[in-house]
Tab-separated table of N, CA and C in Angstrom:
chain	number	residue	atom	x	y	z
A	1	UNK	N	137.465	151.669	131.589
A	1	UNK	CA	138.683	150.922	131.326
A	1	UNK	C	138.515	150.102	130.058
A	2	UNK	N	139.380	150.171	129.038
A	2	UNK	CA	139.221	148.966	128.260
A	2	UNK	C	139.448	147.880	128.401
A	3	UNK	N	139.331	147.092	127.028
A	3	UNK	CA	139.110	145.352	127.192
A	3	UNK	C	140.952	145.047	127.739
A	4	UNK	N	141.370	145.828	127.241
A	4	UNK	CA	143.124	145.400	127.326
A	4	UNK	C	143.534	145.445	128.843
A	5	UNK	N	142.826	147.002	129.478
A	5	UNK	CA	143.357	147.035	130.481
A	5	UNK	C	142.850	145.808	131.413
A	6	UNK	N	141.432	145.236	130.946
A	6	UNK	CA	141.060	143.998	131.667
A	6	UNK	C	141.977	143.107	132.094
A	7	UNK	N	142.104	142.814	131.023
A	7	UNK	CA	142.756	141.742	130.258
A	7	UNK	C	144.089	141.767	130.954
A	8	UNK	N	145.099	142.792	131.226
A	8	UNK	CA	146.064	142.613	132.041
A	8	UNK	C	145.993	143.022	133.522
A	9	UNK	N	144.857	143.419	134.031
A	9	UNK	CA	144.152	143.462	135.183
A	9	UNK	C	143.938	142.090	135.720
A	10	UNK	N	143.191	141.539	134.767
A	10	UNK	CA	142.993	139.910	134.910
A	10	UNK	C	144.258	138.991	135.026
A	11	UNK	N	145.065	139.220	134.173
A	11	UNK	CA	146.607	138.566	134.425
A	11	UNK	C	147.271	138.678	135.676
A	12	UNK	N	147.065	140.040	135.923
A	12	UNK	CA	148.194	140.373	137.433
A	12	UNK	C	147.502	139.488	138.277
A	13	UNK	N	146.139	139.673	138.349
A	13	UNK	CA	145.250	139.165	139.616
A	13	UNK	C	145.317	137.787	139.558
A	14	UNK	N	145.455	136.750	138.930
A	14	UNK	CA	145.924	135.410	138.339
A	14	UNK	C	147.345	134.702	139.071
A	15	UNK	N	147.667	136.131	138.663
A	15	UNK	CA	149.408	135.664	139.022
A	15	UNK	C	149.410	135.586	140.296
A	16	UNK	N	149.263	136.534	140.701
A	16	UNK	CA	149.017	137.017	142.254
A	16	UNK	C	148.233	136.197	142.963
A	17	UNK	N	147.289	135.811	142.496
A	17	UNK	CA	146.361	134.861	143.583
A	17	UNK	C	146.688	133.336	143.319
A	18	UNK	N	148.300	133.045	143.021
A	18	UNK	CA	148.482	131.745	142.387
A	18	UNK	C	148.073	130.642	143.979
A	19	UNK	N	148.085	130.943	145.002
A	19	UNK	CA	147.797	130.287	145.612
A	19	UNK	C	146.379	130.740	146.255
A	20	UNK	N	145.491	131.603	145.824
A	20	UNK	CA	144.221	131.510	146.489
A	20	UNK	C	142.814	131.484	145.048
A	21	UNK	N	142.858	130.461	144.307
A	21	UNK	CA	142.655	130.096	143.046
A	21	UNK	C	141.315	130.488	142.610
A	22	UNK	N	140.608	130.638	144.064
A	22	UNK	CA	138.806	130.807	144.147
A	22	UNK	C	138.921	132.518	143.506
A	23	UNK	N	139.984	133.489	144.053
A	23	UNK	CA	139.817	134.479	143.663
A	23	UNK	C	140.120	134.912	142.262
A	24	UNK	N	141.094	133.884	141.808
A	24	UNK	CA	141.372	134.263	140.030
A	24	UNK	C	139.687	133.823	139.370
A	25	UNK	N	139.353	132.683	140.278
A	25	UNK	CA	138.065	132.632	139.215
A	25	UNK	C	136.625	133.847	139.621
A	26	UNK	N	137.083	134.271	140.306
A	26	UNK	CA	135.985	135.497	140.874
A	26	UNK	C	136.141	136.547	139.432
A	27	UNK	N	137.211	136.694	139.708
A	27	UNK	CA	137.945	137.471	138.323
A	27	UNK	C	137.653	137.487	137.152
A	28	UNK	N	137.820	135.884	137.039
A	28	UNK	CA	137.816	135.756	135.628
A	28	UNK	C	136.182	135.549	135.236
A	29	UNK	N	135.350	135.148	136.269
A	29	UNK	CA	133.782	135.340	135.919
A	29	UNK	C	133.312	137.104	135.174
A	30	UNK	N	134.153	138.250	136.224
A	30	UNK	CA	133.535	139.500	136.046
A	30	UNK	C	134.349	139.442	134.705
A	31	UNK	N	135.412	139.350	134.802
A	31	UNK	CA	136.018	139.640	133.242
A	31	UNK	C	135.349	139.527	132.457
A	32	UNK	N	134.484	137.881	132.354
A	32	UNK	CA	133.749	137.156	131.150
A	32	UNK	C	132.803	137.664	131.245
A	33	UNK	N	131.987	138.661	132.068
A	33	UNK	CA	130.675	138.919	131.632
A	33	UNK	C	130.860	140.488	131.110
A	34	UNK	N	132.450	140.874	131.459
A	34	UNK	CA	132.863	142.193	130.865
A	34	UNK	C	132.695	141.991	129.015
A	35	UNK	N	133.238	141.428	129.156
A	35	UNK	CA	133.730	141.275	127.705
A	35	UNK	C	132.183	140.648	127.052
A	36	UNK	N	131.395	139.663	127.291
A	36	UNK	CA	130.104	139.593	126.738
A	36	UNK	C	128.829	140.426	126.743
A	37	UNK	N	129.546	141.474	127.455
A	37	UNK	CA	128.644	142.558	127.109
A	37	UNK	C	129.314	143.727	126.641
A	38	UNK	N	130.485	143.685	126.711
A	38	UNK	CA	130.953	145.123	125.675
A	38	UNK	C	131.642	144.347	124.715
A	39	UNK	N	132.353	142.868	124.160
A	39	UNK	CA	133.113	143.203	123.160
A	39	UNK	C	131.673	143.573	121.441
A	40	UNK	N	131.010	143.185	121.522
A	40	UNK	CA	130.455	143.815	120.520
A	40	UNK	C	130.813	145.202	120.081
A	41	UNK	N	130.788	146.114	120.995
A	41	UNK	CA	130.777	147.314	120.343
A	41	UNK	C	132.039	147.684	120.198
A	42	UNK	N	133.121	147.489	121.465
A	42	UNK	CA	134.887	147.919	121.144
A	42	UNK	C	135.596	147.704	119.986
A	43	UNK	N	135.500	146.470	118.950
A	43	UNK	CA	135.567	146.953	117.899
A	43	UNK	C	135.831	147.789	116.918
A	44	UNK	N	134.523	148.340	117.245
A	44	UNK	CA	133.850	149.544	116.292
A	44	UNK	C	134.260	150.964	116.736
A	45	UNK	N	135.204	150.815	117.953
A	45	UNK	CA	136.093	152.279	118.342
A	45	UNK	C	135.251	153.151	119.121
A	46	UNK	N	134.071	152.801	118.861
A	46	UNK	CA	133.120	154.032	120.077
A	46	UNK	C	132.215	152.867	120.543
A	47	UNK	N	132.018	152.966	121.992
A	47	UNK	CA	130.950	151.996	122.554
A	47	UNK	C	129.880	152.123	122.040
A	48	UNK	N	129.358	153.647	121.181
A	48	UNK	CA	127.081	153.410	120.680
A	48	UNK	C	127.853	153.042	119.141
A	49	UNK	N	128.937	152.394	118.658
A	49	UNK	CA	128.763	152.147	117.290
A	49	UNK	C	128.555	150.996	117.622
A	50	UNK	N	127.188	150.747	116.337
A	50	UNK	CA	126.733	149.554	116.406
A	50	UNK	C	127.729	149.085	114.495
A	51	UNK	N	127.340	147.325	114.089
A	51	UNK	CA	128.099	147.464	112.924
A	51	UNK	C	126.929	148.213	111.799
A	52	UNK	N	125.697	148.391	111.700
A	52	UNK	CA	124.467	149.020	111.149
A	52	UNK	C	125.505	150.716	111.013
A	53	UNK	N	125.643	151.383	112.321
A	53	UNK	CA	126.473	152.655	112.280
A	53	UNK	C	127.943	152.666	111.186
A	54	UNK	N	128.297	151.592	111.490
A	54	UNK	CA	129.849	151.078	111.405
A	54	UNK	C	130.066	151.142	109.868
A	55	UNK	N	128.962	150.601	109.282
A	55	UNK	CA	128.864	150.006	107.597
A	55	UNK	C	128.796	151.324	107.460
A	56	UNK	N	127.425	152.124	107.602
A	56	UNK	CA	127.239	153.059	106.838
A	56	UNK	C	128.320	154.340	107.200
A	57	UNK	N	128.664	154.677	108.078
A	57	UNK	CA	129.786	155.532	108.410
A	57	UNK	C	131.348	155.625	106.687
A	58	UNK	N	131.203	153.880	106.805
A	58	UNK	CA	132.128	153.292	106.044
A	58	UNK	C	131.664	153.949	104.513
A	59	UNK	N	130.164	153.617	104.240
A	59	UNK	CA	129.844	153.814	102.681
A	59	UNK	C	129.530	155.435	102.433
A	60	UNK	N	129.743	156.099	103.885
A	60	UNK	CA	129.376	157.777	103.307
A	60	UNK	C	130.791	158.122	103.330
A	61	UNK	N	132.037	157.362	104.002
A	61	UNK	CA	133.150	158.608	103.761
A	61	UNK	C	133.557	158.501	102.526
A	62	UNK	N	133.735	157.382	102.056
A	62	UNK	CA	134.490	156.839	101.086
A	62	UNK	C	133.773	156.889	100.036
A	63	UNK	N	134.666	156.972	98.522
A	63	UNK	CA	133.622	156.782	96.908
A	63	UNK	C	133.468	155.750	96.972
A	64	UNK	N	134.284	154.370	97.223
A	64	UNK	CA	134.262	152.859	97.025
A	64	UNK	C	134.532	152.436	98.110
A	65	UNK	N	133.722	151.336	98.647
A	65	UNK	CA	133.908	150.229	99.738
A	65	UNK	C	133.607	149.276	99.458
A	66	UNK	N	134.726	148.090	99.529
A	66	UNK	CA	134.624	146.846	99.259
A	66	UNK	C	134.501	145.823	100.183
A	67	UNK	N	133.573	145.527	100.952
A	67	UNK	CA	133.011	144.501	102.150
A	67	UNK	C	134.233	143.224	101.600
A	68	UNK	N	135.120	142.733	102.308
A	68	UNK	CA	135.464	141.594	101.481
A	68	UNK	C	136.214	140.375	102.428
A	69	UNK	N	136.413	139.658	102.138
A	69	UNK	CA	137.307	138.526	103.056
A	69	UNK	C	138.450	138.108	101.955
A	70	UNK	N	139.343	137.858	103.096
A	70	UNK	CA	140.786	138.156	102.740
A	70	UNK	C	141.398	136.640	101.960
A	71	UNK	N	140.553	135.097	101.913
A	71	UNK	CA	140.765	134.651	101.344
A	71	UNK	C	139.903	133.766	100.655
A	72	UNK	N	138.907	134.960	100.107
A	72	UNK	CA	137.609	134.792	99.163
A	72	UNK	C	138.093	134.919	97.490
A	73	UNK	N	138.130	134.206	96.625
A	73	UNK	CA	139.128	134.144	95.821
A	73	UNK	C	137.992	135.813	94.283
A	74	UNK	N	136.717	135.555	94.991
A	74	UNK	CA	135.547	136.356	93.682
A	74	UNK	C	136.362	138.056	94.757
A	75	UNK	N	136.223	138.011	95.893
A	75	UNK	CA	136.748	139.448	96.827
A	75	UNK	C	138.124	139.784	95.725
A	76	UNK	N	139.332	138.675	95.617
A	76	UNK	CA	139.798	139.118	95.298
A	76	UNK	C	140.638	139.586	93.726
A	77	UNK	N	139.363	138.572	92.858
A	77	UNK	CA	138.792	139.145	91.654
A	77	UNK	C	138.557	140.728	91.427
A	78	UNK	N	137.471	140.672	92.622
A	78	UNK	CA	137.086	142.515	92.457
A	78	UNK	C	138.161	143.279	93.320
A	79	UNK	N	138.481	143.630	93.841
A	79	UNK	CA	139.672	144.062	94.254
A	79	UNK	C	140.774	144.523	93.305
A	80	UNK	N	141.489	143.274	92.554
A	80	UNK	CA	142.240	143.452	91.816
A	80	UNK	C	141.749	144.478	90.897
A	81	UNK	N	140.693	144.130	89.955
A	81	UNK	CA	139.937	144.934	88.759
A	81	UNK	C	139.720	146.394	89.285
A	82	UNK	N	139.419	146.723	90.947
A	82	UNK	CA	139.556	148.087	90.853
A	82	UNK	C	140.792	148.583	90.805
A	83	UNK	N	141.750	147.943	91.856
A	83	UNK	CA	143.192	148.817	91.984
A	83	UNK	C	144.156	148.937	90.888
A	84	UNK	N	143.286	148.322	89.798
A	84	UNK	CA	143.633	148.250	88.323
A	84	UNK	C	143.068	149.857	87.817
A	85	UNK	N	142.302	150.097	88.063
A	85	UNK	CA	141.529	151.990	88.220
A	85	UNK	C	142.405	153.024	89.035
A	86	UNK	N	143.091	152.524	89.917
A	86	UNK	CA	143.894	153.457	90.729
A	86	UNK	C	142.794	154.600	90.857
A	87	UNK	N	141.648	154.531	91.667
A	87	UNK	CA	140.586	155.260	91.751
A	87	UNK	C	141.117	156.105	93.406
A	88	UNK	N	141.000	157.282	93.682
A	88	UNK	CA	141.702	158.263	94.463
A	88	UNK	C	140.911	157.897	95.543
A	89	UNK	N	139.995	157.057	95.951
A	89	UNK	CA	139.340	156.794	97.210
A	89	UNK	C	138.743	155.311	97.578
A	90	UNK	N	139.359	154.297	97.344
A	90	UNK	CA	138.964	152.978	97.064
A	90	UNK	C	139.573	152.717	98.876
A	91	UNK	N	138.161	152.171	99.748
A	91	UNK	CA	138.383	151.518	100.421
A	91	UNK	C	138.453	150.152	100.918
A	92	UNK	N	139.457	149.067	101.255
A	92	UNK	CA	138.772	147.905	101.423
A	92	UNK	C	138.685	147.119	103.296
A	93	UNK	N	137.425	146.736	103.262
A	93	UNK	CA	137.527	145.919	104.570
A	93	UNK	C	137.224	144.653	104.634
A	94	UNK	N	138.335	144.022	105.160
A	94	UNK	CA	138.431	142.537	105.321
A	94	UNK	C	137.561	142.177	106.589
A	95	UNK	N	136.374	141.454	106.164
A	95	UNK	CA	135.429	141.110	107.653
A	95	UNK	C	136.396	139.925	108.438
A	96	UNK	N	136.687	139.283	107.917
A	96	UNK	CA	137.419	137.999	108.720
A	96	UNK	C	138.501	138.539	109.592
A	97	UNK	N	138.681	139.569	109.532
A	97	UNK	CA	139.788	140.325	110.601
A	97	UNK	C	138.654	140.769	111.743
A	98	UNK	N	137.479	141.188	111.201
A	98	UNK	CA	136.367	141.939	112.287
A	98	UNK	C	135.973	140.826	113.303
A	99	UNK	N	135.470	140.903	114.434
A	99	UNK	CA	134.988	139.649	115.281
A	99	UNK	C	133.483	139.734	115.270
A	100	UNK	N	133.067	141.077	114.898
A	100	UNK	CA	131.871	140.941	114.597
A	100	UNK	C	130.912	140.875	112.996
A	101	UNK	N	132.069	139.797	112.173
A	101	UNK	CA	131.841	139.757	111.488
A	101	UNK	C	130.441	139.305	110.652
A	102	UNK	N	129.926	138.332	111.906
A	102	UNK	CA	128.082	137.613	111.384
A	102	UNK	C	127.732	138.922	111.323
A	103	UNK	N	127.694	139.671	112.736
A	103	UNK	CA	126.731	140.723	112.308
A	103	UNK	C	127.059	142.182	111.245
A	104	UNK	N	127.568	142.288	110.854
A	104	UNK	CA	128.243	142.875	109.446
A	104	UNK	C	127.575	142.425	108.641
A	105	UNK	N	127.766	141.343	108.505
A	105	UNK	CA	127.230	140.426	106.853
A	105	UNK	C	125.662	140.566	107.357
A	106	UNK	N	125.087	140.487	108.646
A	106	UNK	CA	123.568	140.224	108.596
A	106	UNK	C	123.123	141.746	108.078
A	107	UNK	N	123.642	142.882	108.374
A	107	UNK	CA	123.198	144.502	108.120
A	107	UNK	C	123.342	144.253	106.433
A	108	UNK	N	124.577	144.134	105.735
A	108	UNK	CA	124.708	143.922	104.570
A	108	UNK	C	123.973	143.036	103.775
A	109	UNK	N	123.305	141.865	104.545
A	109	UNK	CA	122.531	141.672	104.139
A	109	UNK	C	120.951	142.145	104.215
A	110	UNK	N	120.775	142.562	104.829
A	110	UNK	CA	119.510	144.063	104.989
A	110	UNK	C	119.496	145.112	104.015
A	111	UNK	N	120.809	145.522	103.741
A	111	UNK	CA	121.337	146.520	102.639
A	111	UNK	C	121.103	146.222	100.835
A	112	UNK	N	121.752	144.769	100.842
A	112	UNK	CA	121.971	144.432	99.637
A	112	UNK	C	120.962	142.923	98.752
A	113	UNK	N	120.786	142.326	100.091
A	113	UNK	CA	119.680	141.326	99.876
A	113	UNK	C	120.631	140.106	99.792
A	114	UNK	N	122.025	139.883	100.147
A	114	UNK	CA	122.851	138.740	100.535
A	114	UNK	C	123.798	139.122	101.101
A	115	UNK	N	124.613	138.139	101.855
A	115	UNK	CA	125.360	138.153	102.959
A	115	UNK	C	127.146	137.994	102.362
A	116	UNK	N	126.850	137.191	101.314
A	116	UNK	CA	128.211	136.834	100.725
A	116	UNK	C	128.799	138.547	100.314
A	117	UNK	N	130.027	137.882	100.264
A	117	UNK	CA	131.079	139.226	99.244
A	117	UNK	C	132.059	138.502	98.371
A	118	UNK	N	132.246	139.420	97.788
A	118	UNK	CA	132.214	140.911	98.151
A	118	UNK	C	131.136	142.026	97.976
A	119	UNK	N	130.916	142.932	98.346
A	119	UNK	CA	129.521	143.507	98.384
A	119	UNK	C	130.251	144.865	98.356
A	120	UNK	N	130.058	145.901	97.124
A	120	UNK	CA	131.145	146.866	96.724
A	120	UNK	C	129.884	147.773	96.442
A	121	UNK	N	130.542	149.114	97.210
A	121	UNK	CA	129.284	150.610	97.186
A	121	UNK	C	129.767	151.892	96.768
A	122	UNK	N	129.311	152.270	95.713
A	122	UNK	CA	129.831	153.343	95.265
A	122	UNK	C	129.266	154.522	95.120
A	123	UNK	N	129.333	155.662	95.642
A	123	UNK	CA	128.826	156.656	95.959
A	123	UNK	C	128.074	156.483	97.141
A	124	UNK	N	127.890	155.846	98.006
A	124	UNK	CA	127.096	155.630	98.926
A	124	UNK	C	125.750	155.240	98.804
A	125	UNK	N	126.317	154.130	97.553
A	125	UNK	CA	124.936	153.233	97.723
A	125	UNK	C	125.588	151.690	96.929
A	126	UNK	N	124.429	150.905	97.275
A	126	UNK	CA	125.536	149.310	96.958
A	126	UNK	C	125.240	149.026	95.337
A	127	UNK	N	126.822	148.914	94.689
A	127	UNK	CA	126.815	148.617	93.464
A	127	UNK	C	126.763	147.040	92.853
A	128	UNK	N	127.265	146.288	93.643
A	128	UNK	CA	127.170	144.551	93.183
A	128	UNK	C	128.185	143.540	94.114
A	129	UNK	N	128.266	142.475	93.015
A	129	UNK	CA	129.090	141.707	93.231
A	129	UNK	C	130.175	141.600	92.986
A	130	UNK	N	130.866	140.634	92.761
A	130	UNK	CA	132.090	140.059	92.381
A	130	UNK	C	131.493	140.371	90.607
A	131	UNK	N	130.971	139.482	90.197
A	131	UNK	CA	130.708	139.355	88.339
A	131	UNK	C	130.134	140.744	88.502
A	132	UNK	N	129.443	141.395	88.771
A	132	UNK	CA	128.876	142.557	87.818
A	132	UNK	C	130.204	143.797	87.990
A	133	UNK	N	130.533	143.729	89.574
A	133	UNK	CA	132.120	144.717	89.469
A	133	UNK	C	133.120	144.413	88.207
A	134	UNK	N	133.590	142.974	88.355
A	134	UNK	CA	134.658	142.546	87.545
A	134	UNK	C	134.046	143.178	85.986
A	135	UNK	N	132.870	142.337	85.515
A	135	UNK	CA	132.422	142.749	83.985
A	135	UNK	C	132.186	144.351	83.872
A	136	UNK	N	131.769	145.181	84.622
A	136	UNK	CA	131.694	146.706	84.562
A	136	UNK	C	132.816	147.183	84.584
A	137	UNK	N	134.169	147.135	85.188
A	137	UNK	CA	135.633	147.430	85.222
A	137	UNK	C	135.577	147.224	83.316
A	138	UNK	N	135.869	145.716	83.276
A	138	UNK	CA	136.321	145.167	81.894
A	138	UNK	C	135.505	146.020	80.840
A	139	UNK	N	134.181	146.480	80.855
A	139	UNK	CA	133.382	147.153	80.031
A	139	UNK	C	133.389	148.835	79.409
A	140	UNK	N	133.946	149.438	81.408
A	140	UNK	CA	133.827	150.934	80.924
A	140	UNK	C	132.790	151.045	82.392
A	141	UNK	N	131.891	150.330	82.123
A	141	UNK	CA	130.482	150.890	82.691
A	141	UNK	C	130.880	151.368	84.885
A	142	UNK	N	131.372	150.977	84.994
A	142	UNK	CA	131.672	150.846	86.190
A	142	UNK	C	132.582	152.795	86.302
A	143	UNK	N	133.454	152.607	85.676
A	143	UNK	CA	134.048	154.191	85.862
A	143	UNK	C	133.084	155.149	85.075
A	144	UNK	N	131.658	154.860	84.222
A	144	UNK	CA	130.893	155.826	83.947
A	144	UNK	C	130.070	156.089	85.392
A	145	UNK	N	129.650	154.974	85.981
A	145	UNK	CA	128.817	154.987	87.313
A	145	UNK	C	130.021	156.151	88.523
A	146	UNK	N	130.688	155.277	88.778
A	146	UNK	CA	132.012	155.991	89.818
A	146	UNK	C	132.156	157.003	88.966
A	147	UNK	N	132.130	158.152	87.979
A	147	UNK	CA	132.486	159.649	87.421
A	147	UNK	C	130.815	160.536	87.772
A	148	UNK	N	129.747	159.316	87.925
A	148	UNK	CA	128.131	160.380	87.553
A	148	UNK	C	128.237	160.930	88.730
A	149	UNK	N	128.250	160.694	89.479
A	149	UNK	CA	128.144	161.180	91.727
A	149	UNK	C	129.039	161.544	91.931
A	150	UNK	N	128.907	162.967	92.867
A	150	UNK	CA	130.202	162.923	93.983
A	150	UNK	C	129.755	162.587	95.225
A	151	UNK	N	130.718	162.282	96.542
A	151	UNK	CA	129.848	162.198	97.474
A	151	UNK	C	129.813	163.635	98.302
């Protein structure tokens, strides 16, 4: 069952037990240990994706992935400078929408050697930051890198 169907499993049983109160909290204990042990992975759309699976899944489909948060002002520096490329495979993911966002940034940081973003990978491997994306766009150098690989 998923978290949703819990979740309104848990509601009916609430409603319903408005006068026998011991049993909504019976409920709502299994619920809470439902959800602290699976919401990690639901997320990620398959229960064995871990975010380690999740990232890299992300950096082999795609030419460009941009790790980014949605009101990181350097994310949306680089951002702009690519969709300025109109590049035929530019993906972006906003972690602050993800709930498992620490652990995202901790893999990425395993990957790249910091946690901040934006953290942008091209060809399926990690190209930079915010300043080295933005100055490689402005330079050239960035669409010589994105033309050498296919994936």
């Amino acid at each position: 069952m998923s978290s949703v169907k819990y979740l309104v499993l848990f509601t009916l049983v609430c409603v319903v037990s408005l006068f026998q109160p011991s049993q909504c909290r019976l409920d709502y204990h299994f619920f809470s240990d439902f959800l602290s042990k699976y919401s990690f992975t639901l997320p990620f759309k398959m229960a064995e994706k871990t975010p380690k699976d999740w990232v890299d899944s992300l950096v082999k489909k795609h030419k460009v992935v941009v790790f980014s948060k949605s009101y990181c002002p350097y994310c949306t520096r680089a951002k702009d400078a690519l969709k300025k490329l109109n590049l035929h495979d530019l993906h972006v993911e906003e972690l602050d929408s993800n709930p498992n966002m620490d652990q995202v940034q901790d893999y990425l940081n395993q990957l790249t050697g910091a946690r901040s973003v934006p953290r942008v990978f091209v060809n399926g491997r990690f190209y930079g930051d915010s300043t080295k994306t933005v100055s490689d766009v402005e330079s050239g150098k960035f669409m010589e890198h994105y033309k050498k690989t296919d994936l």
